[in-house]
XYZ file of C-alpha atoms in Angstrom:
460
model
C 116.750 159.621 -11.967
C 113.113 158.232 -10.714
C 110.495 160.539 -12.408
C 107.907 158.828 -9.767
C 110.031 159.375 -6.720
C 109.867 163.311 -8.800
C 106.242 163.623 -8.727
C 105.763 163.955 -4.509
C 108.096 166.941 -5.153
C 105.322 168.676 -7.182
C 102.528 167.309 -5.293
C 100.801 171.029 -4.445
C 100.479 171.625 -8.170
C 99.168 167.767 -8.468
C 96.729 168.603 -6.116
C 95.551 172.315 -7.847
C 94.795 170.399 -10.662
C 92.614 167.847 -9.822
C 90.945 170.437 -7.378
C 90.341 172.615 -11.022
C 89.306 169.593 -12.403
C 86.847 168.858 -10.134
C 85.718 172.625 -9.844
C 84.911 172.976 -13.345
C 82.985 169.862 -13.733
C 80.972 170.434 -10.645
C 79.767 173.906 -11.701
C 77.611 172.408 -14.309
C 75.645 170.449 -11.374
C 75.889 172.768 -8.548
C 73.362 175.434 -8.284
C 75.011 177.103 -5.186
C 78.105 178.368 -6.834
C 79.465 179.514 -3.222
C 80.518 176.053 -2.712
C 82.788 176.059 -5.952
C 84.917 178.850 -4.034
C 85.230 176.569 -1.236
C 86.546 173.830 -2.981
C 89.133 176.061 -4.834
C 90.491 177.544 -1.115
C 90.745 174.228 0.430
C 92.316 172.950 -3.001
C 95.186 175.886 -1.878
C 95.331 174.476 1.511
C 95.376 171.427 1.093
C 98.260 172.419 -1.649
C 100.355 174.338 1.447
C 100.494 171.908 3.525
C 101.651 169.731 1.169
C 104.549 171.467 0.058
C 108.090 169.330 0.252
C 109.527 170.116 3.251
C 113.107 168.194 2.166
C 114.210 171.372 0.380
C 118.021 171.071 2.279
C 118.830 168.612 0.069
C 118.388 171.007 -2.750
C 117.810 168.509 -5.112
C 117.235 168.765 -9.146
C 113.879 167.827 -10.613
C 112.791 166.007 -13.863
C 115.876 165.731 -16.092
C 117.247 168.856 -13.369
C 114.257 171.473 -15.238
C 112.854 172.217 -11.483
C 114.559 172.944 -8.204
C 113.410 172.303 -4.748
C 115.197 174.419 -2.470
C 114.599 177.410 0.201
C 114.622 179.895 -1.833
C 111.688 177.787 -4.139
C 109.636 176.928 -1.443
C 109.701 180.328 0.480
C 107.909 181.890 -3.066
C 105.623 178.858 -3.329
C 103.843 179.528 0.331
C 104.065 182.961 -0.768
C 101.722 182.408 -4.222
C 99.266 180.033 -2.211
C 98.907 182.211 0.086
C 97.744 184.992 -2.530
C 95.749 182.471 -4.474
C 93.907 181.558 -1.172
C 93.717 185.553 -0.322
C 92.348 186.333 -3.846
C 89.707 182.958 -3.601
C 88.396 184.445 -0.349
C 87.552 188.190 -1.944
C 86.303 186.664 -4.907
C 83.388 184.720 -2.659
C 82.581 188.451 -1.909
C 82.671 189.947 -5.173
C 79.247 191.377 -6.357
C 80.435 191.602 -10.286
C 81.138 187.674 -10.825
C 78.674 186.269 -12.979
C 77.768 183.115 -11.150
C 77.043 181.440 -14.535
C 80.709 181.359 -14.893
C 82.688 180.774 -11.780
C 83.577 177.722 -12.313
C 85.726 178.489 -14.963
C 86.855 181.187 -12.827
C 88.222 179.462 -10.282
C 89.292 176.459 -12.399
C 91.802 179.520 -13.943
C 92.687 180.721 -10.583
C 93.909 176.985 -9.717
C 95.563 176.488 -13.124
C 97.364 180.295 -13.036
C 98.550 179.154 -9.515
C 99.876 176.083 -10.715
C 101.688 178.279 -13.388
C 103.265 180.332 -10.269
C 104.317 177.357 -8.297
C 106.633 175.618 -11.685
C 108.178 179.345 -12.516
C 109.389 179.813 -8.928
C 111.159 176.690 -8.736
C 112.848 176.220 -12.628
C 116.205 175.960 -13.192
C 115.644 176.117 -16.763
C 115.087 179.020 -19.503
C 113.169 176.988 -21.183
C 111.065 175.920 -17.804
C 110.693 179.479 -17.407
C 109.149 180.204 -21.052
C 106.701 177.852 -20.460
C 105.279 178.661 -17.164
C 105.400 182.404 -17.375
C 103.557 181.858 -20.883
C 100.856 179.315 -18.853
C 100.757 182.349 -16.299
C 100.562 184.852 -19.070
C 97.294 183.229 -21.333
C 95.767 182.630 -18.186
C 95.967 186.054 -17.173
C 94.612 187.340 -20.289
C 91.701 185.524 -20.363
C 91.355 186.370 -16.665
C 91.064 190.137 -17.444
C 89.213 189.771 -19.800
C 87.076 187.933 -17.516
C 84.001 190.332 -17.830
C 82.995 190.013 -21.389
C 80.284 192.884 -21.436
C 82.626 195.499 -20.072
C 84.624 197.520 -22.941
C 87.328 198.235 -20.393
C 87.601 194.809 -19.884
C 88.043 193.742 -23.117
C 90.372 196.721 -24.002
C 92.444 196.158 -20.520
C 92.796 192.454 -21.945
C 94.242 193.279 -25.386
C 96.764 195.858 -24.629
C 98.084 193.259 -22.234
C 98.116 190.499 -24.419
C 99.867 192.914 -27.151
C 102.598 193.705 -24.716
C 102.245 190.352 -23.335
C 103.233 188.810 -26.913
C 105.993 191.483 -27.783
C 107.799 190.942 -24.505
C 107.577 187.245 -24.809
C 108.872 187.292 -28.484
C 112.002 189.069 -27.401
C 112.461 186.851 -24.281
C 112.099 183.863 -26.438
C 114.888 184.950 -29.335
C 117.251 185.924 -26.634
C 116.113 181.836 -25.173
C 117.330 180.706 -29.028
C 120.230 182.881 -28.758
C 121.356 181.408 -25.339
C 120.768 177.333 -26.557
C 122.458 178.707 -30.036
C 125.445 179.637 -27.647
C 125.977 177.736 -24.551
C 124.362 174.493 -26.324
C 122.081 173.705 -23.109
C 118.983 176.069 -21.003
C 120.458 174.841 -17.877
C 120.769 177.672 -15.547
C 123.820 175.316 -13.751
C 125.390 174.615 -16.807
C 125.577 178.129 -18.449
C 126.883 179.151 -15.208
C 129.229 177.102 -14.861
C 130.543 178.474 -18.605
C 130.775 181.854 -17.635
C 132.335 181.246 -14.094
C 135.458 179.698 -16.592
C 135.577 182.200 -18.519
C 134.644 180.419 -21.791
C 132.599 182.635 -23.152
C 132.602 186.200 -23.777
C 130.836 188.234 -21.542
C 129.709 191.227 -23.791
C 127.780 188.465 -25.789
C 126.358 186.702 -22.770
C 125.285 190.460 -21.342
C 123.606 191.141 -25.097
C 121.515 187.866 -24.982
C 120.216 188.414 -21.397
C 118.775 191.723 -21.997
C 116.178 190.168 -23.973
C 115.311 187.670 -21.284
C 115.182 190.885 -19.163
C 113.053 192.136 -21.276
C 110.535 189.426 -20.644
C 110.689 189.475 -17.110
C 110.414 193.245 -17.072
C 106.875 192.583 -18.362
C 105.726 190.565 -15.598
C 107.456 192.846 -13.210
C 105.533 195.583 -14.740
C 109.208 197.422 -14.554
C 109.853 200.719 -16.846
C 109.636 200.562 -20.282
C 107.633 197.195 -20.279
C 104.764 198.594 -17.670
C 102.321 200.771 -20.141
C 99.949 197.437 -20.197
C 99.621 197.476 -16.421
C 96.862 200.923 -15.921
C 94.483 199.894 -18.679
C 94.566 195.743 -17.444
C 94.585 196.750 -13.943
C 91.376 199.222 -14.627
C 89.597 197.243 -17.132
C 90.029 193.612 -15.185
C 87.770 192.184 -12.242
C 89.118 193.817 -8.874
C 89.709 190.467 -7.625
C 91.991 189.473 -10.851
C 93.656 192.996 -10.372
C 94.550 191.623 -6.852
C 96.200 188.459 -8.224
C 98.346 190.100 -11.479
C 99.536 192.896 -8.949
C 100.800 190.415 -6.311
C 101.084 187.203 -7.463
C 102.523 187.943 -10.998
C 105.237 189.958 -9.779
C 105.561 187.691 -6.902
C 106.701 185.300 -9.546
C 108.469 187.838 -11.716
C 110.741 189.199 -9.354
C 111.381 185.286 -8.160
C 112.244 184.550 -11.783
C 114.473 187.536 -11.790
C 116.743 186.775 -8.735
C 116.734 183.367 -9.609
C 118.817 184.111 -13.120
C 120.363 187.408 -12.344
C 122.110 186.802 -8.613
C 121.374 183.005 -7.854
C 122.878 181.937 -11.375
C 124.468 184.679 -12.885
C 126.052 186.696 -9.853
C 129.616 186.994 -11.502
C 127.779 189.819 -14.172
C 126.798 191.827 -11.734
C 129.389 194.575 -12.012
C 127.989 194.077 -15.989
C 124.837 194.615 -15.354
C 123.616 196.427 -12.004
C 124.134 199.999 -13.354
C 121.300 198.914 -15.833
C 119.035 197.933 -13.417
C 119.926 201.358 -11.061
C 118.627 203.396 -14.021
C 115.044 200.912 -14.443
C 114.366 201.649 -10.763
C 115.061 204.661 -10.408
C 112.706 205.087 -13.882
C 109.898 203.029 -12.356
C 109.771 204.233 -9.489
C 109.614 207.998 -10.554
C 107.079 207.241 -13.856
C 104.866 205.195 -11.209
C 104.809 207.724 -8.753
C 104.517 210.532 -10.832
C 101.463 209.499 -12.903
C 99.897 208.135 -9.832
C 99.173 211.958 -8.746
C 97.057 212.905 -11.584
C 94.645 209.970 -11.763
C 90.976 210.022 -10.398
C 90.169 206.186 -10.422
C 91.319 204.222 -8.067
C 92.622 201.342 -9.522
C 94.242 202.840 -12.449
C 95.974 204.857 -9.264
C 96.741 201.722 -7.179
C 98.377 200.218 -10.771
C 100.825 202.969 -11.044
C 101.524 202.740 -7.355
C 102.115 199.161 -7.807
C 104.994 200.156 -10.569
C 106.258 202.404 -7.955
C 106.585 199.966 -5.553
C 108.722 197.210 -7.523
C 110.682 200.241 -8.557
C 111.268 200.070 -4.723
C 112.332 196.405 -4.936
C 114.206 196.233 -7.834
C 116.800 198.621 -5.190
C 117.328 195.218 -3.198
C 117.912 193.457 -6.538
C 120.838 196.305 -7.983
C 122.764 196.339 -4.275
C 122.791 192.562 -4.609
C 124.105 191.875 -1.554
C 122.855 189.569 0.911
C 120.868 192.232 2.970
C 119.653 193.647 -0.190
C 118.295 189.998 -1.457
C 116.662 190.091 2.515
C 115.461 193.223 2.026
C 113.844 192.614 -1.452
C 112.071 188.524 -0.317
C 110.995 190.907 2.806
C 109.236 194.005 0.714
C 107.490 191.321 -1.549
C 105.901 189.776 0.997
C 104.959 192.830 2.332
C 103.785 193.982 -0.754
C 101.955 191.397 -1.528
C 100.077 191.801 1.928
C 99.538 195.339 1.396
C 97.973 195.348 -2.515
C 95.939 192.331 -1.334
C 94.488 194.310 1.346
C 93.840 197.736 -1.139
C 92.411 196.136 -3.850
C 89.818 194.188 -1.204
C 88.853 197.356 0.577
C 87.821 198.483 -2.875
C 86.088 195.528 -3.547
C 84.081 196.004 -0.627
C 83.654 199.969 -0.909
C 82.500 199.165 -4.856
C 79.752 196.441 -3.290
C 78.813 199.280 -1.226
C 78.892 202.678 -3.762
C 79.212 200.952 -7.046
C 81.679 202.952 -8.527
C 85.829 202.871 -8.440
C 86.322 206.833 -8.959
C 88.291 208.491 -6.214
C 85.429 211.884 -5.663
C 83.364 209.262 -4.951
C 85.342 207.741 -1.733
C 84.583 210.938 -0.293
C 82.521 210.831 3.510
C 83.221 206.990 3.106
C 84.446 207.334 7.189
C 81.162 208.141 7.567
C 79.269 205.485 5.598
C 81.421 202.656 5.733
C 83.787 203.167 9.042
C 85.280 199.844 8.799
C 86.098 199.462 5.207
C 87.369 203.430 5.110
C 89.955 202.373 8.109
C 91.198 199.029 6.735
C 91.981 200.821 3.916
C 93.550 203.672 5.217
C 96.090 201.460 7.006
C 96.920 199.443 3.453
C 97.135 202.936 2.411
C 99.551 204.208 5.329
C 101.793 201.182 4.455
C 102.057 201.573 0.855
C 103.655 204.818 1.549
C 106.208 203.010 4.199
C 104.835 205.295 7.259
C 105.796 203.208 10.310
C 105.352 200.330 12.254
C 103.329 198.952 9.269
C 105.027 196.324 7.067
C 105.671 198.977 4.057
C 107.984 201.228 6.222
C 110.280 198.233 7.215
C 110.357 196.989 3.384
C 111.338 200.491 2.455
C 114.016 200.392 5.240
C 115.685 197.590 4.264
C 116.249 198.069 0.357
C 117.239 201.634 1.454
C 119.940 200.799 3.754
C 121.190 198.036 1.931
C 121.678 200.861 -0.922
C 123.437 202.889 1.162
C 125.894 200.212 3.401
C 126.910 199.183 -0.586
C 127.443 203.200 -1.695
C 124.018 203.541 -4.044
C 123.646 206.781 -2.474
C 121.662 207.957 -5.530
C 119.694 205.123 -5.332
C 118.716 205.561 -2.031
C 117.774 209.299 -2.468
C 115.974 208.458 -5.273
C 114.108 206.057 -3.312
C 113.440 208.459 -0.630
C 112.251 211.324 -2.448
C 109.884 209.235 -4.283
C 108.018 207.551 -1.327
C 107.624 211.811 -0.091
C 105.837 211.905 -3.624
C 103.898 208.593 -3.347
C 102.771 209.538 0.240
C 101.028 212.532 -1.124
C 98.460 210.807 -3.342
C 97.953 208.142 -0.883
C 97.175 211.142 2.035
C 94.987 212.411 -0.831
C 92.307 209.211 -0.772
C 92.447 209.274 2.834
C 91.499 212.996 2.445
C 88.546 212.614 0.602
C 87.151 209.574 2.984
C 87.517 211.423 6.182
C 87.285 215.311 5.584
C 85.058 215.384 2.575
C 81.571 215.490 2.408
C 79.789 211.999 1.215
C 78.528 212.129 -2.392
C 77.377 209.079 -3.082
C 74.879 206.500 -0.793
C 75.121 203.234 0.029
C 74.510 201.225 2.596
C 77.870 198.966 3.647
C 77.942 195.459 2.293
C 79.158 192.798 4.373
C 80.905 189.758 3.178
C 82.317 187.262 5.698
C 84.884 185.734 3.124
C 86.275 188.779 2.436
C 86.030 190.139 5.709
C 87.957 186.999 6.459
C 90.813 188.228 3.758
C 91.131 191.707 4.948
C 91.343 190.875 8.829
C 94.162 188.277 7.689
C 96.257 190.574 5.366
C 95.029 193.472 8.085
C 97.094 191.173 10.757
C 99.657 190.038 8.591
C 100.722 193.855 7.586
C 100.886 194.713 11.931
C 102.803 191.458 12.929
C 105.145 191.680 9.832
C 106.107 195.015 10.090
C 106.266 194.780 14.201
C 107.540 191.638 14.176
């Protein structure tokens, strides 16, 4: 194996870090701190276009810890592209503290590169590591504005869970080595395809590396972190931990539970009917009663990989289309939210729902952008949500999860409600707060390309 003829497989994250590098040290000569944020989104294209394009070879990486194939390289465009996305609102954000971007954006890079190794390991041990790089980065990340109590309190509830769920994903990791003798996805699997091994322990050891990856999927019981971090954090960071963290959850997830471990399934799908259905419900539920909207749009965002997870239990080949599909969607449509607010909180200062109310009338373009992200969160069609919703729902019922899909169903009739609601207040209410609109080209930039991706992806 030729660990040089390795390294222009991992190029993209070779080139993050050198771009974060060069970031950090150049914010302590740069007075215009606008120029940091373009070197950190043409560090993530420069990245994208030089992602390995030999991935039908399928070939292991570095002693056969990484893996560069479709199914790799499909979630690594899919994280740049969010890390790009989030980079562009962020050069619109009033509430950075320029003092400080460039360690900002030097994490951004770095919590990137932390996406881009977890998407493509083949190894538990891989896995550990770069959803614990992701993890530390993230805390920090919320905890990004110092002088803000919610911030700080947003920060350590999710490192608390953070550290519980990672302790149990780590002792079942033990357990698994302890047993099998190797972290190698391909070698374990191979073990239990023979028969070797019995399968009640096997099942007993993965639910604690379930439980881990539960966190990051902010998936019921392991969500309760996700309201307070998604409240308390920077808008923009909220952005990036709702898509691209369960991006790279739910890629960690099928990677395991149907790429390696498919011949469990009958062992463990029934499990994994009951979290979705729970997530989905507890999301949706809680959504209805809360009046700020980010603490809404974080249990909406456990609602909606309550709606993926479906794809994952059918685990069929439709339902693993149907679930790649909705996360791409997803991740188009929370991008979009959480930048509306962004803008409407440059504009009114404040993130509670009364005070979205006349915003048609204030700030027309910024009310209608997000009443479309809004429209396809709660799958109304030809957005991008409704066909994501579609396809996890009639993959559950061509495989007989009829409960699954009425579960499903009646939920997004519940979600739709307090999405209606916001749109409510913006266009029949009378305005309560003033403020003139606030214009940003970067992030006007990142809501007209989310904006078109969520028409052509849903038309297309």
């Amino acid at each position: 194996m030729n660990i040089i003829e390795d390294l222009r497989f991992i190029t993209p994250e070779i080139i993050l870090f050198v771009f974060s590098i060069v970031i950090l040290m150049s914010s302590l000569l740069i007075r215009n701190k606008n120029i940091l944020g373009i070197f950190a989104l043409i560090a993530t294209v420069a990245a994208s276009l030089c992602l390995p394009q030999s991935h039908k070879t399928n070939p292991p990486l570095f002693f056969d810890m990484l893996r560069s194939d479709s199914f790799s390289l499909f979630f690594k465009e899919l994280c740049l592209f969010i890390t790009g996305i989030v980079i562009l609102i962020s050069m619109g954000y009033k509430a950075l503290n320029e003092e400080r971007v460039g360690e900002y954006y030097f994490l951004i890079l770095n919590a990137a590169i932390a996406m881009l190794l977890a998407v493509s390991s083949d190894n538990l041990l891989m896995i550990y590591i770069s959803l614990e790089m992701l993890s530390l980065i993230s805390y920090i990340l919320v905890a990004f504005l110092k002088h803000d109590p919610l911030s700080s309190e947003g920060a350590l509830k999710y490192f608390l869970f953070g550290a519980l769920s990672t302790g149990i994903m780590l002792y079942g990791i033990s357990l698994v080595y302890g047993l099998f003798g190797t972290t190698d996805l391909s070698i374990i699997l191979n073990v239990i395809s023979a028969g070797q091994i019995n399968i009640f322990v096997v099942l007993i050891l993965f639910l604690f590396i379930l439980a881990g990856i539960c966190f990051k999927c902010a998936l019921v019981p392991f969500h309760m972190w996700a309201p307070d971090a998604y409240q308390g954090a920077p808008t923009t960071i909220t952005a990036f931990i709702s898509a691209g963290s369960k991006a790279t959850g739910f890629a960690v997830l099928l990677r395991i539970f149907t790429k390696n471990f498919f011949p469990l399934y009958a062992n463990w799908s029934a499990l994994a009917m009951l979290i979705s259905i729970f997530t989905m419900t507890i999301g949706n539920i809680i959504a209805i009663s809360q009046d700020n909207i980010k603490r809404m749009l974080a249990y909406s965002s456990i609602a909606q990989a309550g709606y993926i997870l479906i794809g994952f239990v059918v685990g069929t080949a439709s339902g693993m289309e149907g679930v790649m599909y909705y996360i791409l969607a997803y991740a188009l449509m929370n991008l979009g939210a959480f930048g509306c607010v962004v803008m409407i909180s440059n504009s009114i200062g404040s993130d509670a729902i009364k005070d979205y109310a006349g915003l048609s009338r204030k700030n027309p373009a910024s009310a209608f952008m997000l009443t479309v992200f809004l429209l396809s969160l709660a799958g109304v069609p030809p957005l991008a949500g409704f066909l994501g919703k579609f396809l996890v729902f009639a993959a559950a019922i061509q495989s007989k999860f009829i409960l699954l899909a009425v579960a499903g169903a009646i939920n997004s009739v519940i979600a739709a409600y307090y999405y209606m609601r916001i749109i409510k207040f913006m266009y029949l209410d009378e305005p309560k707060v003033t403020g003139a609109e606030q214009r940003s080209l970067p992030l006007q930039a990142a809501l007209a390309v989310v904006m078109v991706g969520v028409l052509i992806v849903g038309l297309y």
